[in-house]
């Protein structure tokens, strides 16, 4: 089976989970500029899912990309996501709607979304994989793959059960490389063992590898000064991931034109990290290992589809907690009390412990316990 996928250009893809927003809607003018610039510089891989931005991501791609550019000029990936089907009979109608929402007749890649030990059983029970393989035979899907969020042993089981899987999307970044909960390195090694090319998501870990603690930032600043060529923090993270054998595309969830321009600057003519840059990455990793941060990537799965009946802004609260703990940003007390918990949104202490958030968390975070930490940090100060 041919896994080279030569039609995908370069190593870099446009992840459409975190698009530019304006007044609660996708900023279409900026999205069009970003899309056109991406294509003009020789890139062509776009990634979406129906859950991204509550369905707005697919529609934005239709308006900015598929209705304005020739079908052969871009590669489009969409996904089958757990909440949107409950039986085998639900899958085809949902898939056909996705084609309409995106404005295409076929998907280049169609992935079984966020596969892990729990939802994999549902996908098997509903014959989701078999349905995707049938859609491939009908020409509505060119390549079938999975996006994966679990331990390496679970990926090994899936790829053994379904050797027809053509590609695997994994969470892969230098902070998670040897992390015992994410197991990026071990997951990568399993995919290599099964001879599957890989797509990379979360290369900057939801922005954690862009906005660095002061000690970590100094490492990159010193390196940039020594080299005489400034590189962004994101460039080190994305180039780290792209430098591994078998990595076909590294996705970046860009939300501004400036981010797109920065990423294009160092990925247009991609060069792997030098030995000095690799040493700097190891240094930054050591700084993070010494901190007590909540490793949330702000994917927002925990708060979509009513997974949190109390409407607690979980990712925002975790980011708020990290900023106060790591960056000593005391403005976070005001932000927690006057922004995150206003209107219809609950406090961290309002968690009823239902566990809906934890069942869908790709990072397998103990969210209920972490919300207690958040409440202890912010609500105690509010009571003083």
CSV table of C-alpha atoms in Angstrom, one decimal:
chain,number,residue,atom,x,y,z
A,1,UNK,CA,0.0,0.0,0.0
A,2,UNK,CA,1.3,3.4,-1.0
A,3,UNK,CA,1.7,5.6,2.1
A,4,UNK,CA,3.8,8.4,0.6
A,5,UNK,CA,0.9,10.6,-0.3
A,6,UNK,CA,3.0,12.7,-2.8
A,7,UNK,CA,0.1,15.1,-3.4
A,8,UNK,CA,0.7,16.7,0.0
A,9,UNK,CA,3.1,19.6,-0.4
A,10,UNK,CA,5.8,20.4,2.2
A,11,UNK,CA,5.6,19.5,5.9
A,12,UNK,CA,3.1,22.1,7.1
A,13,UNK,CA,-0.7,22.1,7.4
A,14,UNK,CA,-3.4,24.6,8.3
A,15,UNK,CA,-5.3,23.3,11.3
A,16,UNK,CA,-8.7,24.9,11.4
A,17,UNK,CA,-9.6,24.5,15.1
A,18,UNK,CA,-8.5,28.0,16.2
A,19,UNK,CA,-9.5,30.3,13.4
A,20,UNK,CA,-9.6,34.1,13.5
A,21,UNK,CA,-12.8,35.2,15.3
A,22,UNK,CA,-14.8,38.5,15.3
A,23,UNK,CA,-17.9,39.0,17.4
A,24,UNK,CA,-18.4,35.3,17.9
A,25,UNK,CA,-18.1,34.4,14.2
A,26,UNK,CA,-15.1,33.4,12.0
A,27,UNK,CA,-13.5,36.6,10.7
A,28,UNK,CA,-13.9,35.6,7.0
A,29,UNK,CA,-11.9,38.5,5.5
A,30,UNK,CA,-8.8,37.5,7.6
A,31,UNK,CA,-9.5,33.8,6.9
A,32,UNK,CA,-9.5,34.4,3.2
A,33,UNK,CA,-6.2,36.3,3.5
A,34,UNK,CA,-4.6,33.5,5.4
A,35,UNK,CA,-5.9,30.8,3.1
A,36,UNK,CA,-4.7,32.6,0.0
A,37,UNK,CA,-1.3,33.3,1.5
A,38,UNK,CA,-1.0,29.6,2.5
A,39,UNK,CA,-1.7,28.4,-1.0
A,40,UNK,CA,0.5,31.0,-2.6
A,41,UNK,CA,3.5,29.8,-0.7
A,42,UNK,CA,3.1,26.2,-1.9
A,43,UNK,CA,1.2,24.7,1.0
A,44,UNK,CA,-2.0,22.8,0.4
A,45,UNK,CA,-3.1,20.7,3.5
A,46,UNK,CA,-6.2,21.8,5.5
A,47,UNK,CA,-7.6,20.0,8.5
A,48,UNK,CA,-11.1,20.4,10.1
A,49,UNK,CA,-13.8,18.6,12.1
A,50,UNK,CA,-17.4,19.4,12.7
A,51,UNK,CA,-16.9,20.0,16.4
A,52,UNK,CA,-14.3,22.8,15.7
A,53,UNK,CA,-15.9,26.1,16.5
A,54,UNK,CA,-19.3,24.4,16.8
A,55,UNK,CA,-19.5,23.7,13.0
A,56,UNK,CA,-18.2,27.1,11.9
A,57,UNK,CA,-14.8,25.7,10.9
A,58,UNK,CA,-16.2,23.6,8.1
A,59,UNK,CA,-18.4,26.5,6.8
A,60,UNK,CA,-15.4,28.9,6.9
A,61,UNK,CA,-13.4,26.5,4.8
A,62,UNK,CA,-16.2,26.4,2.3
A,63,UNK,CA,-16.4,30.1,2.1
A,64,UNK,CA,-12.6,30.8,2.1
A,65,UNK,CA,-11.2,27.8,0.3
A,66,UNK,CA,-13.4,25.4,-1.5
A,67,UNK,CA,-15.7,27.9,-3.2
A,68,UNK,CA,-12.7,30.0,-4.3
A,69,UNK,CA,-10.0,27.6,-5.4
A,70,UNK,CA,-9.8,24.6,-7.7
A,71,UNK,CA,-10.3,21.2,-6.1
A,72,UNK,CA,-6.9,20.0,-7.2
A,73,UNK,CA,-5.1,22.9,-5.5
A,74,UNK,CA,-5.8,21.8,-1.9
A,75,UNK,CA,-6.0,18.7,0.3
A,76,UNK,CA,-8.9,18.6,2.8
A,77,UNK,CA,-9.2,16.4,5.9
A,78,UNK,CA,-12.4,16.0,7.9
A,79,UNK,CA,-13.3,13.6,10.8
A,80,UNK,CA,-16.0,11.4,12.2
A,81,UNK,CA,-16.5,12.6,15.8
A,82,UNK,CA,-18.1,10.7,18.6
A,83,UNK,CA,-21.1,12.9,19.6
A,84,UNK,CA,-22.5,13.1,16.1
A,85,UNK,CA,-23.5,9.5,15.6
A,86,UNK,CA,-25.1,6.8,17.8
A,87,UNK,CA,-25.5,3.9,15.4
A,88,UNK,CA,-24.1,2.7,12.0
A,89,UNK,CA,-27.2,4.3,10.3
A,90,UNK,CA,-26.2,7.7,11.5
A,91,UNK,CA,-22.8,7.8,9.9
A,92,UNK,CA,-23.6,8.2,6.2
A,93,UNK,CA,-26.1,11.0,6.6
A,94,UNK,CA,-23.7,12.9,8.9
A,95,UNK,CA,-20.8,12.3,6.4
A,96,UNK,CA,-22.9,13.6,3.5
A,97,UNK,CA,-23.7,16.7,5.5
A,98,UNK,CA,-20.0,17.2,6.1
A,99,UNK,CA,-19.4,17.2,2.3
A,100,UNK,CA,-22.1,19.8,1.9
A,101,UNK,CA,-20.8,22.0,4.8
A,102,UNK,CA,-17.4,21.9,3.3
A,103,UNK,CA,-18.6,22.3,-0.3
A,104,UNK,CA,-16.8,19.3,-1.7
A,105,UNK,CA,-17.6,16.0,-3.4
A,106,UNK,CA,-15.0,14.0,-1.5
A,107,UNK,CA,-12.5,14.3,1.3
A,108,UNK,CA,-8.8,13.6,0.7
A,109,UNK,CA,-8.5,12.2,4.2
A,110,UNK,CA,-11.2,11.1,6.6
A,111,UNK,CA,-10.2,10.3,10.1
A,112,UNK,CA,-11.8,8.5,12.9
A,113,UNK,CA,-11.6,11.3,15.5
A,114,UNK,CA,-9.8,11.3,18.9
A,115,UNK,CA,-9.5,7.6,19.1
A,116,UNK,CA,-8.9,6.1,22.5
A,117,UNK,CA,-9.8,3.0,24.5
A,118,UNK,CA,-13.3,4.2,25.4
A,119,UNK,CA,-14.7,5.6,22.2
A,120,UNK,CA,-12.9,3.0,20.0
A,121,UNK,CA,-15.4,0.5,21.3
A,122,UNK,CA,-18.3,2.6,20.1
A,123,UNK,CA,-16.6,3.1,16.7
A,124,UNK,CA,-16.2,-0.7,16.4
A,125,UNK,CA,-19.8,-1.4,17.6
A,126,UNK,CA,-21.2,1.1,15.0
A,127,UNK,CA,-19.0,-0.2,12.2
A,128,UNK,CA,-17.5,3.2,11.7
A,129,UNK,CA,-14.3,2.0,10.2
A,130,UNK,CA,-16.1,-0.4,7.9
A,131,UNK,CA,-18.3,2.4,6.7
A,132,UNK,CA,-15.3,4.7,6.0
A,133,UNK,CA,-13.7,1.9,4.0
A,134,UNK,CA,-16.9,1.5,2.0
A,135,UNK,CA,-17.0,5.3,1.3
A,136,UNK,CA,-13.4,5.1,0.1
A,137,UNK,CA,-14.4,2.4,-2.4
A,138,UNK,CA,-17.2,4.7,-3.6
A,139,UNK,CA,-14.7,7.5,-4.2
A,140,UNK,CA,-16.0,9.8,-1.5
A,141,UNK,CA,-12.9,9.4,0.6
A,142,UNK,CA,-9.4,9.1,-0.8
A,143,UNK,CA,-7.5,7.9,2.4
A,144,UNK,CA,-8.9,6.6,5.7
A,145,UNK,CA,-7.0,7.3,8.9
A,146,UNK,CA,-7.4,8.1,12.6
A,147,UNK,CA,-6.6,10.9,15.0
A,148,UNK,CA,-5.4,9.4,18.3
A,149,UNK,CA,-5.3,10.4,22.0
A,150,UNK,CA,-4.4,7.6,24.3
A,151,UNK,CA,-1.6,5.3,25.3
A,152,UNK,CA,0.7,3.6,22.9
A,153,UNK,CA,-0.7,0.1,23.6
A,154,UNK,CA,-4.2,1.3,22.5
A,155,UNK,CA,-2.8,2.5,19.2
A,156,UNK,CA,-1.1,-0.8,18.7
A,157,UNK,CA,-4.4,-2.6,19.2
A,158,UNK,CA,-6.3,-0.4,16.8
A,159,UNK,CA,-3.7,-0.7,14.0
A,160,UNK,CA,-3.6,-4.4,14.5
A,161,UNK,CA,-7.4,-4.6,14.3
A,162,UNK,CA,-7.5,-2.4,11.2
A,163,UNK,CA,-4.3,-2.7,9.1
A,164,UNK,CA,-6.2,-0.9,6.3
A,165,UNK,CA,-5.7,2.4,8.2
A,166,UNK,CA,-3.5,4.5,6.1
A,167,UNK,CA,-2.4,7.4,8.3
A,168,UNK,CA,-2.3,8.3,12.0
A,169,UNK,CA,-2.6,11.8,13.5
A,170,UNK,CA,-0.9,12.0,16.8
A,171,UNK,CA,-0.2,14.6,19.5
A,172,UNK,CA,3.5,15.3,19.2
A,173,UNK,CA,5.6,18.0,20.7
A,174,UNK,CA,8.8,18.3,22.7
A,175,UNK,CA,7.0,18.8,26.0
A,176,UNK,CA,5.0,15.6,25.6
A,177,UNK,CA,7.7,13.5,24.0
A,178,UNK,CA,8.6,11.6,27.1
A,179,UNK,CA,5.5,12.5,29.1
A,180,UNK,CA,4.0,9.4,30.9
A,181,UNK,CA,0.4,10.5,30.3
A,182,UNK,CA,0.6,11.5,26.6
A,183,UNK,CA,3.4,9.1,25.6
A,184,UNK,CA,4.2,11.0,22.3
A,185,UNK,CA,7.4,9.1,21.7
A,186,UNK,CA,5.9,5.6,22.4
A,187,UNK,CA,2.9,6.4,20.2
A,188,UNK,CA,5.2,7.6,17.4
A,189,UNK,CA,7.2,4.4,17.7
A,190,UNK,CA,4.0,2.2,17.5
A,191,UNK,CA,3.0,4.1,14.3
A,192,UNK,CA,6.5,3.5,12.9
A,193,UNK,CA,6.3,-0.2,13.8
A,194,UNK,CA,3.1,-0.5,11.8
A,195,UNK,CA,4.6,1.5,8.9
A,196,UNK,CA,2.1,4.3,9.1
A,197,UNK,CA,2.9,7.9,8.1
A,198,UNK,CA,1.9,10.5,10.7
A,199,UNK,CA,0.2,13.8,10.9
A,200,UNK,CA,1.0,15.9,13.9
A,201,UNK,CA,-1.4,17.9,16.0
A,202,UNK,CA,-0.7,20.2,19.0
A,203,UNK,CA,3.0,20.9,18.1
A,204,UNK,CA,2.9,24.0,20.3
A,205,UNK,CA,0.7,22.3,22.9
A,206,UNK,CA,-2.2,24.8,22.6
A,207,UNK,CA,0.1,27.8,22.9
A,208,UNK,CA,2.1,26.6,25.9
A,209,UNK,CA,5.3,26.4,23.8
A,210,UNK,CA,4.7,29.9,22.5
A,211,UNK,CA,4.1,31.9,25.7
A,212,UNK,CA,7.0,30.6,27.8
A,213,UNK,CA,8.1,31.1,31.4
A,214,UNK,CA,10.8,33.7,31.8
A,215,UNK,CA,13.6,31.1,32.4
A,216,UNK,CA,12.6,29.2,29.3
A,217,UNK,CA,12.3,32.3,27.2
A,218,UNK,CA,15.8,33.3,28.1
A,219,UNK,CA,17.2,30.1,26.6
A,220,UNK,CA,15.7,30.9,23.2
A,221,UNK,CA,16.6,34.6,23.5
A,222,UNK,CA,20.2,33.7,24.2
A,223,UNK,CA,20.2,31.3,21.2
A,224,UNK,CA,18.7,33.9,18.9
A,225,UNK,CA,21.3,36.4,20.0
A,226,UNK,CA,24.2,34.0,19.5
A,227,UNK,CA,22.9,33.0,16.0
A,228,UNK,CA,22.1,36.6,15.0
A,229,UNK,CA,18.9,35.4,13.5
A,230,UNK,CA,15.7,35.7,15.6
A,231,UNK,CA,13.3,32.7,15.5
A,232,UNK,CA,9.9,32.6,17.1
A,233,UNK,CA,9.2,30.2,19.9
A,234,UNK,CA,6.6,28.4,17.7
A,235,UNK,CA,9.3,27.8,15.0
A,236,UNK,CA,11.4,25.6,17.4
A,237,UNK,CA,8.3,23.6,18.4
A,238,UNK,CA,7.0,23.0,14.9
A,239,UNK,CA,10.4,22.3,13.4
A,240,UNK,CA,11.1,19.8,16.3
A,241,UNK,CA,8.0,17.8,15.2
A,242,UNK,CA,8.6,18.1,11.5
A,243,UNK,CA,12.2,16.7,11.9
A,244,UNK,CA,11.2,13.1,12.7
A,245,UNK,CA,11.1,10.4,10.1
A,246,UNK,CA,7.6,9.4,9.1
A,247,UNK,CA,6.0,12.8,10.0
A,248,UNK,CA,4.2,13.9,6.9
A,249,UNK,CA,2.5,17.0,8.0
A,250,UNK,CA,2.7,19.2,11.1
A,251,UNK,CA,-0.6,21.1,11.8
A,252,UNK,CA,-0.7,24.6,13.3
A,253,UNK,CA,-3.9,26.0,14.5
A,254,UNK,CA,-3.4,29.6,13.4
A,255,UNK,CA,-5.8,32.3,14.5
A,256,UNK,CA,-4.2,35.4,13.0
A,257,UNK,CA,-2.5,36.4,9.7
A,258,UNK,CA,0.6,37.2,11.7
A,259,UNK,CA,0.9,33.7,12.9
A,260,UNK,CA,0.4,32.4,9.4
A,261,UNK,CA,3.2,34.7,8.1
A,262,UNK,CA,5.5,33.6,10.9
A,263,UNK,CA,4.9,29.9,10.3
A,264,UNK,CA,5.4,30.2,6.5
A,265,UNK,CA,8.7,32.0,7.0
A,266,UNK,CA,10.4,29.0,8.5
A,267,UNK,CA,8.4,26.2,7.0
A,268,UNK,CA,8.5,27.3,3.3
A,269,UNK,CA,12.1,26.0,3.1
A,270,UNK,CA,12.0,23.6,6.1
A,271,UNK,CA,15.3,22.8,7.9
A,272,UNK,CA,15.4,20.4,10.9
A,273,UNK,CA,16.7,21.7,14.2
A,274,UNK,CA,20.4,22.1,14.5
A,275,UNK,CA,22.3,20.5,17.4
A,276,UNK,CA,22.4,23.9,19.2
A,277,UNK,CA,18.6,24.3,18.7
A,278,UNK,CA,18.0,20.7,20.0
A,279,UNK,CA,20.0,21.5,23.1
A,280,UNK,CA,17.9,24.6,23.6
A,281,UNK,CA,14.7,22.6,23.3
A,282,UNK,CA,16.0,20.2,25.9
A,283,UNK,CA,16.7,23.1,28.2
A,284,UNK,CA,13.2,24.5,27.8
A,285,UNK,CA,11.7,21.1,28.5
A,286,UNK,CA,13.7,20.9,31.8
A,287,UNK,CA,12.2,24.3,32.8
A,288,UNK,CA,8.7,23.1,32.2
A,289,UNK,CA,9.4,19.9,34.1
A,290,UNK,CA,10.2,21.9,37.1
A,291,UNK,CA,6.8,23.7,37.1
A,292,UNK,CA,3.4,22.7,38.3
A,293,UNK,CA,1.3,23.5,35.2
A,294,UNK,CA,-2.0,22.0,34.2
A,295,UNK,CA,-1.2,20.4,30.8
A,296,UNK,CA,-4.4,21.6,29.1
A,297,UNK,CA,-4.2,22.3,25.3
A,298,UNK,CA,-7.5,24.3,25.2
A,299,UNK,CA,-9.1,22.0,22.7
A,300,UNK,CA,-12.5,22.8,24.4
A,301,UNK,CA,-13.9,19.2,23.9
A,302,UNK,CA,-14.8,19.3,27.6
A,303,UNK,CA,-17.2,22.2,27.2
A,304,UNK,CA,-18.7,21.4,23.8
A,305,UNK,CA,-21.9,19.4,23.3
A,306,UNK,CA,-23.0,20.0,26.8
A,307,UNK,CA,-20.3,17.8,28.3
A,308,UNK,CA,-20.3,20.3,31.3
A,309,UNK,CA,-23.9,20.8,32.5
A,310,UNK,CA,-22.8,23.6,34.7
A,311,UNK,CA,-21.1,25.5,31.8
A,312,UNK,CA,-17.8,25.9,33.6
A,313,UNK,CA,-15.2,27.5,31.4
A,314,UNK,CA,-12.7,24.7,32.1
A,315,UNK,CA,-9.9,25.5,29.6
A,316,UNK,CA,-10.0,29.2,30.3
A,317,UNK,CA,-9.9,28.5,34.1
A,318,UNK,CA,-6.9,26.2,33.6
A,319,UNK,CA,-5.1,28.9,31.5
A,320,UNK,CA,-5.9,31.4,34.2
A,321,UNK,CA,-4.5,29.1,36.9
A,322,UNK,CA,-1.3,28.5,34.9
A,323,UNK,CA,-0.7,32.2,34.2
A,324,UNK,CA,-1.0,33.0,37.9
A,325,UNK,CA,1.2,30.1,39.0
A,326,UNK,CA,3.9,30.3,36.3
A,327,UNK,CA,4.0,33.9,35.3
A,328,UNK,CA,2.8,35.4,38.6
A,329,UNK,CA,0.1,37.4,36.8
A,330,UNK,CA,-2.0,38.7,39.7
A,331,UNK,CA,-4.5,40.2,37.2
A,332,UNK,CA,-5.8,36.6,36.9
A,333,UNK,CA,-7.7,37.0,40.1
A,334,UNK,CA,-9.7,39.8,38.6
A,335,UNK,CA,-10.1,37.9,35.3
A,336,UNK,CA,-11.5,34.8,37.2
A,337,UNK,CA,-13.9,36.7,39.3
A,338,UNK,CA,-15.1,39.3,36.7
A,339,UNK,CA,-14.9,37.5,33.4
A,340,UNK,CA,-14.8,33.7,33.6
A,341,UNK,CA,-17.5,33.4,36.2
A,342,UNK,CA,-19.9,36.1,35.2
A,343,UNK,CA,-23.3,35.8,33.5
A,344,UNK,CA,-24.4,32.1,33.2
A,345,UNK,CA,-21.0,30.6,33.8
A,346,UNK,CA,-20.3,28.8,37.0
A,347,UNK,CA,-17.4,28.9,39.3
A,348,UNK,CA,-14.9,26.0,39.5
A,349,UNK,CA,-16.4,25.0,42.9
A,350,UNK,CA,-19.8,24.5,41.2
A,351,UNK,CA,-18.6,21.3,39.6
A,352,UNK,CA,-21.0,18.5,40.4
A,353,UNK,CA,-18.5,15.8,39.6
A,354,UNK,CA,-20.4,14.2,36.7
A,355,UNK,CA,-17.2,13.3,34.8
A,356,UNK,CA,-18.6,14.3,31.4
A,357,UNK,CA,-15.5,16.4,30.8
A,358,UNK,CA,-13.0,13.7,31.7
A,359,UNK,CA,-14.6,11.2,29.4
A,360,UNK,CA,-13.8,13.4,26.3
A,361,UNK,CA,-10.5,14.9,27.5
A,362,UNK,CA,-7.7,14.0,25.0
A,363,UNK,CA,-5.1,14.6,27.7
A,364,UNK,CA,-6.9,12.3,30.2
A,365,UNK,CA,-6.7,15.1,32.8
A,366,UNK,CA,-8.3,14.6,36.2
A,367,UNK,CA,-10.4,17.7,35.6
A,368,UNK,CA,-12.7,17.3,38.6
A,369,UNK,CA,-9.7,17.3,41.0
A,370,UNK,CA,-8.0,20.1,39.0
A,371,UNK,CA,-11.1,22.3,39.3
A,372,UNK,CA,-10.8,21.9,43.1
A,373,UNK,CA,-7.2,23.4,42.8
A,374,UNK,CA,-8.6,26.2,40.7
A,375,UNK,CA,-11.3,27.0,43.2
A,376,UNK,CA,-8.7,26.8,46.1
A,377,UNK,CA,-6.5,29.3,44.3
A,378,UNK,CA,-9.1,31.9,43.1
A,379,UNK,CA,-12.1,31.6,45.3
A,380,UNK,CA,-10.2,31.7,48.6
A,381,UNK,CA,-8.9,35.2,47.6
A,382,UNK,CA,-12.4,36.3,46.7
A,383,UNK,CA,-13.6,35.4,50.2
A,384,UNK,CA,-11.0,37.4,52.0
